[in-house]
GROMACS .gro file of C-alpha atoms in nm:
model
  433
    1MET     CA    1   0.002  -0.001   0.001
    2GLN     CA    2   0.276   0.241   0.098
    3GLY     CA    3   0.463   0.157  -0.223
    4ASN     CA    4   0.155   0.247  -0.429
    5ILE     CA    5   0.145   0.587  -0.245
    6GLN     CA    6   0.505   0.646  -0.339
    7THR     CA    7   0.446   0.575  -0.706
    8ARG     CA    8   0.123   0.768  -0.723
    9LEU     CA    9   0.277   1.080  -0.574
   10ALA     CA   10   0.582   1.054  -0.798
   11THR     CA   11   0.347   1.049  -1.097
   12LEU     CA   12   0.144   1.344  -0.971
   13ASP     CA   13   0.468   1.529  -0.907
   14LEU     CA   14   0.592   1.495  -1.267
   15ALA     CA   15   0.244   1.598  -1.400
   16HIS     CA   16   0.249   1.934  -1.222
   17ILE     CA   17   0.592   2.026  -1.081
   18TRP     CA   18   0.900   2.172  -1.260
   19HIS     CA   19   1.191   2.104  -1.029
   20PRO     CA   20   1.488   2.341  -0.977
   21CYS     CA   21   1.829   2.289  -1.137
   22THR     CA   22   1.696   1.980  -1.313
   23GLN     CA   23   1.668   1.856  -1.676
   24MET     CA   24   1.318   1.714  -1.632
   25LYS     CA   25   1.370   1.460  -1.911
   26ASP     CA   26   1.613   1.276  -1.675
   27HIS     CA   27   1.311   1.179  -1.473
   28GLU     CA   28   1.180   0.955  -1.753
   29ARG     CA   29   1.433   0.715  -1.603
   30LEU     CA   30   1.532   0.853  -1.264
   31PRO     CA   31   1.245   0.831  -1.011
   32ILE     CA   32   1.123   1.136  -0.819
   33ILE     CA   33   1.141   1.048  -0.447
   34PRO     CA   34   0.858   1.185  -0.242
   35ILE     CA   35   0.955   1.219   0.124
   36LYS     CA   36   0.708   1.131   0.395
   37LYS     CA   37   0.894   1.236   0.708
   38ALA     CA   38   1.237   1.310   0.839
   39LYS     CA   39   1.427   1.294   1.169
   40GLY     CA   40   1.783   1.381   1.255
   41ILE     CA   41   2.010   1.308   0.958
   42TYR     CA   42   1.755   1.076   0.785
   43LEU     CA   43   1.483   1.139   0.525
   44TYR     CA   44   1.217   0.868   0.488
   45ASP     CA   45   1.016   0.789   0.175
   46PHE     CA   46   0.673   0.634   0.171
   47ASN     CA   47   0.830   0.289   0.162
   48ASP     CA   48   0.998   0.384   0.498
   49ARG     CA   49   1.335   0.367   0.338
   50GLY     CA   50   1.581   0.605   0.503
   51TYR     CA   51   1.845   0.820   0.338
   52ILE     CA   52   2.130   1.004   0.515
   53ASP     CA   53   2.112   1.370   0.412
   54CYS     CA   54   2.476   1.410   0.306
   55VAL     CA   55   2.409   1.751   0.158
   56SER     CA   56   2.198   1.897   0.444
   57SER     CA   57   1.919   1.953   0.195
   58TRP     CA   58   2.106   2.201  -0.019
   59TRP     CA   59   2.327   2.304   0.277
   60VAL     CA   60   2.055   2.448   0.497
   61ASN     CA   61   2.002   2.184   0.766
   62LEU     CA   62   2.239   2.227   1.057
   63PHE     CA   63   2.097   2.038   1.357
   64GLY     CA   64   1.893   1.766   1.192
   65HIS     CA   65   1.539   1.732   1.055
   66CYS     CA   66   1.246   1.792   1.290
   67ASN     CA   67   1.488   1.903   1.565
   68ASP     CA   68   1.280   1.903   1.888
   69TYR     CA   69   1.405   2.239   2.026
   70ILE     CA   70   1.351   2.430   1.690
   71ASN     CA   71   1.019   2.254   1.648
   72ALA     CA   72   0.904   2.377   1.984
   73ALA     CA   73   1.021   2.732   1.917
   74VAL     CA   74   0.829   2.754   1.585
   75LYS     CA   75   0.512   2.590   1.740
   76SER     CA   76   0.524   2.836   2.032
   77GLN     CA   77   0.551   3.134   1.796
   78LEU     CA   78   0.276   3.005   1.577
   79ASP     CA   79   0.028   3.050   1.861
   80ASN     CA   80   0.101   3.421   1.885
   81LEU     CA   81   0.202   3.571   1.556
   82GLU     CA   82   0.276   3.409   1.221
   83HIS     CA   83   0.378   3.714   1.013
   84VAL     CA   84   0.338   4.088   1.003
   85ILE     CA   85   0.450   4.360   0.753
   86LEU     CA   86   0.789   4.484   0.841
   87ALA     CA   87   0.739   4.833   0.701
   88GLY     CA   88   0.639   5.047   0.998
   89PHE     CA   89   0.585   4.735   1.222
   90SER     CA   90   0.815   4.500   1.395
   91HIS     CA   91   0.807   4.193   1.625
   92GLU     CA   92   1.003   4.051   1.917
   93PRO     CA   93   1.171   3.760   1.742
   94ILE     CA   94   1.329   3.983   1.475
   95ILE     CA   95   1.443   4.239   1.728
   96THR     CA   96   1.601   3.971   1.945
   97LEU     CA   97   1.758   3.798   1.633
   98SER     CA   98   1.903   4.125   1.504
   99LYS     CA   99   2.059   4.216   1.838
  100ARG     CA  100   2.212   3.872   1.879
  101LEU     CA  101   2.363   3.864   1.533
  102CYS     CA  102   2.513   4.204   1.579
  103GLU     CA  103   2.664   4.110   1.908
  104MET     CA  104   2.825   3.805   1.759
  105LEU     CA  105   2.998   4.011   1.482
  106PRO     CA  106   3.280   4.250   1.492
  107GLN     CA  107   3.222   4.616   1.475
  108PRO     CA  108   3.112   4.809   1.280
  109LEU     CA  109   2.854   4.553   1.165
  110ASN     CA  110   2.543   4.683   1.343
  111LYS     CA  111   2.244   4.707   1.112
  112CYS     CA  112   2.030   4.425   0.966
  113PHE     CA  113   1.831   4.438   0.648
  114TYR     CA  114   1.621   4.126   0.590
  115ALA     CA  115   1.506   3.930   0.285
  116ASP     CA  116   1.381   3.581   0.235
  117ASN     CA  117   1.645   3.391   0.040
  118GLY     CA  118   2.023   3.393  -0.044
  119SER     CA  119   2.002   3.535  -0.390
  120SER     CA  120   1.774   3.814  -0.264
  121ALA     CA  121   2.030   3.901   0.011
  122ILE     CA  122   2.295   3.933  -0.254
  123GLU     CA  123   2.073   4.151  -0.470
  124VAL     CA  124   2.017   4.368  -0.153
  125ALA     CA  125   2.392   4.412  -0.103
  126LEU     CA  126   2.467   4.490  -0.465
  127LYS     CA  127   2.182   4.754  -0.482
  128MET     CA  128   2.273   4.899  -0.141
  129SER     CA  129   2.642   4.944  -0.253
  130PHE     CA  130   2.548   5.106  -0.580
  131HIS     CA  131   2.293   5.331  -0.411
  132TYR     CA  132   2.535   5.418  -0.141
  133PHE     CA  133   2.777   5.568  -0.395
  134ARG     CA  134   2.492   5.727  -0.582
  135ASN     CA  135   2.385   5.907  -0.270
  136LEU     CA  136   2.742   6.036  -0.240
  137LYS     CA  137   2.725   6.145  -0.606
  138GLU     CA  138   3.003   5.909  -0.708
  139ASN     CA  139   2.970   5.743  -1.044
  140ARG     CA  140   3.048   5.382  -0.970
  141ASN     CA  141   2.852   5.113  -1.166
  142LEU     CA  142   3.071   4.804  -1.178
  143PHE     CA  143   3.104   4.505  -0.943
  144LEU     CA  144   3.415   4.293  -0.913
  145SER     CA  145   3.395   3.911  -0.835
  146LEU     CA  146   3.620   3.605  -0.843
  147SER     CA  147   3.652   3.362  -1.125
  148ASN     CA  148   3.464   3.034  -1.064
  149SER     CA  149   3.226   3.219  -0.826
  150TYR     CA  150   2.851   3.167  -0.767
  151HIS     CA  151   2.623   3.395  -0.587
  152GLY     CA  152   2.274   3.301  -0.697
  153GLU     CA  153   2.051   3.276  -1.001
  154THR     CA  154   1.865   3.598  -1.028
  155ILE     CA  155   1.976   3.840  -1.296
  156GLY     CA  156   2.199   4.044  -1.061
  157THR     CA  157   2.348   3.740  -0.883
  158LEU     CA  158   2.420   3.557  -1.207
  159SER     CA  159   2.599   3.869  -1.328
  160VAL     CA  160   2.850   3.859  -1.047
  161GLY     CA  161   2.883   3.482  -1.081
  162ASP     CA  162   3.121   3.286  -1.305
  163VAL     CA  163   3.003   2.931  -1.315
  164SER     CA  164   2.923   2.873  -1.687
  165LEU     CA  165   2.661   2.604  -1.620
  166TYR     CA  166   2.440   2.874  -1.460
  167LYS     CA  167   2.512   3.188  -1.649
  168GLU     CA  168   2.596   3.118  -2.018
  169THR     CA  169   2.243   3.088  -2.129
  170TYR     CA  170   2.147   3.433  -1.993
  171ALA     CA  171   2.472   3.610  -2.078
  172SER     CA  172   2.307   3.863  -2.315
  173ILE     CA  173   2.078   4.000  -2.037
  174LEU     CA  174   2.327   4.019  -1.755
  175LEU     CA  175   2.490   4.326  -1.602
  176LYS     CA  176   2.838   4.420  -1.706
  177THR     CA  177   3.082   4.310  -1.430
  178LEU     CA  178   3.452   4.244  -1.378
  179ARG     CA  179   3.628   3.922  -1.288
  180THR     CA  180   3.958   3.854  -1.126
  181ASP     CA  181   4.136   3.525  -1.062
  182VAL     CA  182   4.065   3.313  -0.762
  183PRO     CA  183   4.378   3.143  -0.611
  184THR     CA  184   4.409   2.786  -0.731
  185THR     CA  185   4.492   2.620  -0.404
  186GLN     CA  186   4.375   2.621  -0.042
  187PHE     CA  187   4.712   2.684   0.122
  188GLY     CA  188   4.952   2.750  -0.174
  189ASP     CA  189   5.086   3.071  -0.341
  190TYR     CA  190   4.851   3.339  -0.431
  191ALA     CA  191   5.084   3.602  -0.569
  192ASN     CA  192   4.967   3.571  -0.927
  193ALA     CA  193   4.603   3.609  -0.827
  194LEU     CA  194   4.690   3.917  -0.623
  195GLU     CA  195   4.882   4.061  -0.919
  196THR     CA  196   4.596   4.011  -1.152
  197LEU     CA  197   4.361   4.190  -0.903
  198GLU     CA  198   4.611   4.485  -0.873
  199THR     CA  199   4.612   4.521  -1.255
  200LYS     CA  200   4.227   4.524  -1.260
  201LEU     CA  201   4.205   4.784  -0.992
  202LYS     CA  202   4.462   5.008  -1.161
  203GLU     CA  203   4.243   5.019  -1.468
  204HIS     CA  204   3.886   5.006  -1.322
  205GLY     CA  205   3.926   5.068  -0.949
  206GLU     CA  206   3.749   5.414  -0.944
  207LYS     CA  207   3.440   5.268  -1.118
  208ILE     CA  208   3.388   4.964  -0.895
  209CYS     CA  209   3.119   4.974  -0.621
  210ALA     CA  210   3.213   4.652  -0.443
  211PHE     CA  211   3.419   4.331  -0.456
  212ILE     CA  212   3.202   4.030  -0.379
  213LEU     CA  213   3.336   3.689  -0.276
  214GLU     CA  214   3.246   3.372  -0.090
  215PRO     CA  215   3.524   3.345   0.172
  216LEU     CA  216   3.723   3.028   0.196
  217ILE     CA  217   3.489   2.796  -0.017
  218GLN     CA  218   3.332   2.857  -0.350
  219CYS     CA  219   3.049   2.612  -0.280
  220ALA     CA  220   2.865   2.583  -0.612
  221GLY     CA  221   3.200   2.633  -0.788
  222ASN     CA  222   3.279   2.267  -0.723
  223MET     CA  223   3.360   2.332  -0.362
  224HIS     CA  224   3.679   2.504  -0.451
  225MET     CA  225   3.876   2.596  -0.135
  226TYR     CA  226   4.121   2.888  -0.157
  227ASN     CA  227   4.382   3.075   0.055
  228LYS     CA  228   4.245   3.295   0.333
  229GLU     CA  229   4.559   3.507   0.315
  230TYR     CA  230   4.470   3.606  -0.034
  231ILE     CA  231   4.134   3.738   0.097
  232LYS     CA  232   4.299   3.963   0.353
  233GLU     CA  233   4.546   4.104   0.104
  234ALA     CA  234   4.285   4.148  -0.171
  235VAL     CA  235   4.056   4.343   0.061
  236LYS     CA  236   4.346   4.575   0.156
  237LEU     CA  237   4.408   4.643  -0.219
  238CYS     CA  238   4.038   4.715  -0.285
  239LYS     CA  239   4.011   4.961   0.014
  240LYS     CA  240   4.286   5.170  -0.140
  241TYR     CA  241   4.033   5.246  -0.427
  242GLY     CA  242   3.740   5.307  -0.195
  243ILE     CA  243   3.577   4.980  -0.300
  244GLN     CA  244   3.336   4.820  -0.064
  245ILE     CA  245   3.349   4.453   0.034
  246ILE     CA  246   3.049   4.204   0.016
  247PHE     CA  247   3.101   3.868   0.198
  248ASP     CA  248   2.867   3.605   0.064
  249GLU     CA  249   2.849   3.377   0.365
  250ILE     CA  250   2.506   3.230   0.265
  251ALA     CA  251   2.649   2.876   0.251
  252VAL     CA  252   2.972   2.913   0.450
  253GLY     CA  253   2.834   3.090   0.757
  254PHE     CA  254   2.702   2.949   1.083
  255GLY     CA  255   2.987   2.713   1.154
  256ARG     CA  256   3.026   2.544   0.815
  257THR     CA  257   3.399   2.639   0.771
  258GLY     CA  258   3.509   2.578   1.124
  259SER     CA  259   3.430   2.911   1.284
  260MET     CA  260   3.089   3.072   1.333
  261PHE     CA  261   3.155   3.299   1.039
  262ALA     CA  262   3.426   3.262   0.773
  263LEU     CA  263   3.525   3.631   0.815
  264GLU     CA  264   3.682   3.532   1.154
  265GLN     CA  265   3.947   3.327   0.977
  266CYS     CA  266   4.004   3.591   0.718
  267ASP     CA  267   4.074   3.871   0.964
  268VAL     CA  268   3.846   4.090   0.760
  269VAL     CA  269   3.532   4.286   0.840
  270PRO     CA  270   3.324   4.338   0.521
  271ASP     CA  271   3.099   4.633   0.453
  272TYR     CA  272   2.815   4.391   0.387
  273LEU     CA  273   2.773   4.039   0.528
  274CYS     CA  274   2.508   3.822   0.350
  275LEU     CA  275   2.366   3.529   0.550
  276SER     CA  276   2.096   3.277   0.478
  277LYS     CA  277   2.066   2.894   0.448
  278GLY     CA  278   2.168   2.769   0.795
  279ILE     CA  279   2.035   3.082   0.966
  280SER     CA  280   1.700   2.906   1.032
  281GLY     CA  281   1.840   2.554   1.065
  282GLY     CA  282   1.679   2.456   0.731
  283TYR     CA  283   1.322   2.537   0.859
  284MET     CA  284   1.206   2.853   0.694
  285PRO     CA  285   1.326   3.094   0.414
  286LEU     CA  286   1.518   3.378   0.573
  287SER     CA  287   1.820   3.596   0.479
  288VAL     CA  288   1.985   3.912   0.612
  289VAL     CA  289   2.250   4.169   0.498
  290ILE     CA  290   2.432   4.305   0.797
  291THR     CA  291   2.609   4.635   0.743
  292SER     CA  292   2.737   4.942   0.936
  293ASP     CA  293   2.583   5.256   1.088
  294SER     CA  294   2.807   5.462   0.862
  295ILE     CA  295   2.652   5.306   0.542
  296TYR     CA  296   2.298   5.328   0.700
  297ASP     CA  297   2.353   5.699   0.765
  298VAL     CA  298   2.417   5.770   0.403
  299PHE     CA  299   2.043   5.666   0.336
  300TYR     CA  300   1.911   5.854   0.644
  301ALA     CA  301   1.750   6.169   0.502
  302PRO     CA  302   1.417   6.345   0.446
  303TYR     CA  303   1.192   6.156   0.204
  304SER     CA  304   1.209   6.430  -0.056
  305THR     CA  305   1.576   6.370  -0.114
  306TYR     CA  306   1.502   6.015  -0.261
  307LYS     CA  307   1.790   5.872  -0.069
  308ALA     CA  308   1.593   5.592   0.104
  309PHE     CA  309   1.692   5.239   0.014
  310LEU     CA  310   1.431   5.101  -0.235
  311HIS     CA  311   1.387   4.733  -0.174
  312SER     CA  312   1.130   4.505  -0.007
  313HIS     CA  313   0.983   4.159   0.010
  314SER     CA  314   0.639   4.060   0.126
  315TYR     CA  315   0.772   3.799   0.369
  316THR     CA  316   1.073   4.007   0.487
  317GLY     CA  317   1.172   3.909   0.840
  318ASN     CA  318   0.898   3.641   0.875
  319THR     CA  319   0.814   3.584   1.241
  320LEU     CA  320   0.823   3.205   1.226
  321ALA     CA  321   1.157   3.207   1.051
  322CYS     CA  322   1.300   3.447   1.306
  323ALA     CA  323   1.181   3.216   1.588
  324ALA     CA  324   1.356   2.925   1.423
  325ALA     CA  325   1.671   3.136   1.383
  326ASN     CA  326   1.673   3.236   1.739
  327ALA     CA  327   1.644   2.864   1.836
  328VAL     CA  328   1.940   2.786   1.605
  329LEU     CA  329   2.155   3.043   1.788
  330ASP     CA  330   2.044   2.895   2.122
  331ILE     CA  331   2.173   2.557   2.016
  332PHE     CA  332   2.507   2.708   1.907
  333GLN     CA  333   2.543   2.878   2.244
  334HIS     CA  334   2.421   2.608   2.476
  335ASP     CA  335   2.575   2.306   2.304
  336ASN     CA  336   2.922   2.441   2.224
  337ILE     CA  337   2.872   2.350   1.854
  338ILE     CA  338   3.182   2.516   1.712
  339GLU     CA  339   3.415   2.320   1.937
  340LYS     CA  340   3.231   1.993   1.881
  341ASN     CA  341   3.247   2.056   1.513
  342LYS     CA  342   3.624   2.087   1.524
  343HIS     CA  343   3.654   1.729   1.661
  344LEU     CA  344   3.399   1.604   1.418
  345SER     CA  345   3.585   1.771   1.130
  346LEU     CA  346   3.915   1.601   1.234
  347PHE     CA  347   3.735   1.260   1.236
  348MET     CA  348   3.587   1.327   0.895
  349GLN     CA  349   3.935   1.410   0.767
  350LYS     CA  350   4.079   1.092   0.907
  351GLU     CA  351   3.797   0.869   0.774
  352PHE     CA  352   3.803   1.016   0.417
  353GLU     CA  353   4.175   0.952   0.392
  354VAL     CA  354   4.101   0.589   0.293
  355LEU     CA  355   3.954   0.714  -0.041
  356ARG     CA  356   4.289   0.846  -0.148
  357GLU     CA  357   4.390   0.483  -0.208
  358SER     CA  358   4.190   0.493  -0.531
  359HIS     CA  359   4.378   0.642  -0.823
  360ARG     CA  360   4.037   0.789  -0.930
  361VAL     CA  361   4.024   1.024  -0.632
  362MET     CA  362   4.195   1.357  -0.677
  363ASN     CA  363   4.231   1.676  -0.483
  364MET     CA  364   4.095   1.563  -0.153
  365ARG     CA  365   4.026   1.861   0.060
  366ILE     CA  366   3.843   1.971   0.379
  367CYS     CA  367   3.742   2.295   0.546
  368GLY     CA  368   3.537   2.272   0.864
  369MET     CA  369   3.234   2.063   0.805
  370VAL     CA  370   3.283   2.026   0.424
  371VAL     CA  371   3.483   1.746   0.254
  372ALA     CA  372   3.525   1.740  -0.122
  373PHE     CA  373   3.722   1.561  -0.393
  374GLU     CA  374   3.714   1.488  -0.766
  375VAL     CA  375   3.659   1.145  -0.921
  376MET     CA  376   3.832   1.087  -1.258
  377THR     CA  377   3.626   0.852  -1.471
  378GLU     CA  378   3.537   0.803  -1.835
  379LYS     CA  379   3.170   0.743  -1.740
  380GLU     CA  380   2.925   0.987  -1.893
  381ARG     CA  381   2.754   1.212  -1.635
  382PRO     CA  382   2.915   1.047  -1.333
  383ASN     CA  383   2.712   1.272  -1.102
  384ILE     CA  384   2.394   1.081  -1.204
  385LEU     CA  385   2.552   0.741  -1.150
  386ILE     CA  386   2.685   0.852  -0.809
  387PHE     CA  387   2.340   0.987  -0.716
  388GLU     CA  388   2.168   0.660  -0.813
  389GLU     CA  389   2.421   0.437  -0.634
  390GLY     CA  390   2.407   0.658  -0.331
  391LEU     CA  391   2.025   0.605  -0.308
  392LYS     CA  392   2.079   0.233  -0.326
  393ARG     CA  393   2.298   0.260  -0.011
  394GLY     CA  394   2.063   0.496   0.167
  395LEU     CA  395   2.260   0.821   0.093
  396LEU     CA  396   2.139   1.149  -0.053
  397LEU     CA  397   2.443   1.265  -0.256
  398ARG     CA  398   2.427   1.545  -0.517
  399PRO     CA  399   2.764   1.571  -0.692
  400LEU     CA  400   2.873   1.881  -0.873
  401GLY     CA  401   2.976   1.732  -1.204
  402ASN     CA  402   3.256   1.489  -1.098
  403THR     CA  403   3.304   1.660  -0.757
  404ILE     CA  404   3.171   1.466  -0.476
  405TYR     CA  405   3.117   1.653  -0.152
  406PHE     CA  406   3.001   1.573   0.198
  407MET     CA  407   2.829   1.859   0.383
  408PRO     CA  408   2.622   1.698   0.663
  409PRO     CA  409   2.406   1.822   0.945
  410TYR     CA  410   2.624   1.891   1.255
  411ILE     CA  411   2.455   1.621   1.456
  412ILE     CA  412   2.587   1.332   1.238
  413THR     CA  413   2.766   1.058   1.442
  414GLN     CA  414   3.099   0.908   1.372
  415ASP     CA  415   2.948   0.576   1.292
  416SER     CA  416   2.734   0.747   1.022
  417ILE     CA  417   3.037   0.923   0.880
  418SER     CA  418   3.218   0.587   0.861
  419TYR     CA  419   2.925   0.437   0.677
  420VAL     CA  420   2.916   0.716   0.419
  421VAL     CA  421   3.287   0.670   0.354
  422LYS     CA  422   3.242   0.289   0.310
  423SER     CA  423   2.959   0.350   0.070
  424LEU     CA  424   3.159   0.607  -0.128
  425LYS     CA  425   3.446   0.366  -0.161
  426GLU     CA  426   3.211   0.107  -0.313
  427ILE     CA  427   3.073   0.364  -0.557
  428ILE     CA  428   3.409   0.486  -0.664
  429GLU     CA  429   3.508   0.120  -0.738
  430LEU     CA  430   3.202   0.098  -0.961
  431LEU     CA  431   3.327   0.400  -1.162
  432GLN     CA  432   3.634   0.197  -1.245
  433GLU     CA  433   3.448  -0.078  -1.414
   0.00000   0.00000   0.00000
């Protein structure tokens, strides 16, 4: 009976739903998997088959599905207020959340502007930077980003990205932006990349509003990890030209890189910090751009001057999402998550070492709670094969091309990590056949 429900729902899904980042024709062969329930690191389908969520459901789930503490916080809030317009009104969860975030961050980051997803947060930061200089009557209309970067899939965010899979189709309608080289290695030399940046700045520096980057890990850019010292030096160069800095910590914030925020490891305070994904523990759409009082003050003026920042979303600062986000911060605080993750990261590094024995595995790397490597194979579309073989072993894997990555919820156990590695070893051996 349950199996029939699984099949019926999958059929109805394909009749009416267009899935994201998906070539729907693939599902003539690959089954859609309706999920009935979830708990902890596991997703369960209507056949009660469990799947370890190795990708934290697109990098959002920090403390497991149906977390008891977050559940209780959302349920409690639901009895009082589900949502209210944020223009001219406010609510306690967002006030509490904003205060807590600002207290966790270095000065001068002190003002929060909310949106409801990561791409929207990037759009806010880009518009805010451009508008900032416009209010100061400076003619800056370019943005600078790194090669291999990804910041979202709206028109503005695609414009500052550099992953061809996402942006080539829409190239003719994108904004004009500038690109500079990302360092090629996590710990190696970055002098050439810095030299390229300096050349770009000498030519265009006075026209650039902001330099946008994902610190430490370019996640959708095949989990490329690069030198933190480059970030520090690159920011210094940009500041010489009055260029603002946007840190996209949508995927790498909230403990994912080993510190609460990646900026802590880079010894840099950006002008705009963009946060989303893990902010609500994977429960509700929420994002925020955190900036300084000095930037806020440039927009603070009588209405007739047209200096106000023009941006809004209907669900900006949703009350339920903020309740979930406050619960997430409670867990970080009370359960000493960052320190626990450091030990878990070391265990992950040790366990994944066994995969190096295969000549197919290249460029094994780790940063905090992210492990990634490439698999060299002649198989066509290895990501699909890896996905299918992962499902057979009870794993949700979503490789980026031939890049396999492991980005689990923080509550994963050592035994589960060992099982994932054992399963990946079997899958990699299949790629050699």
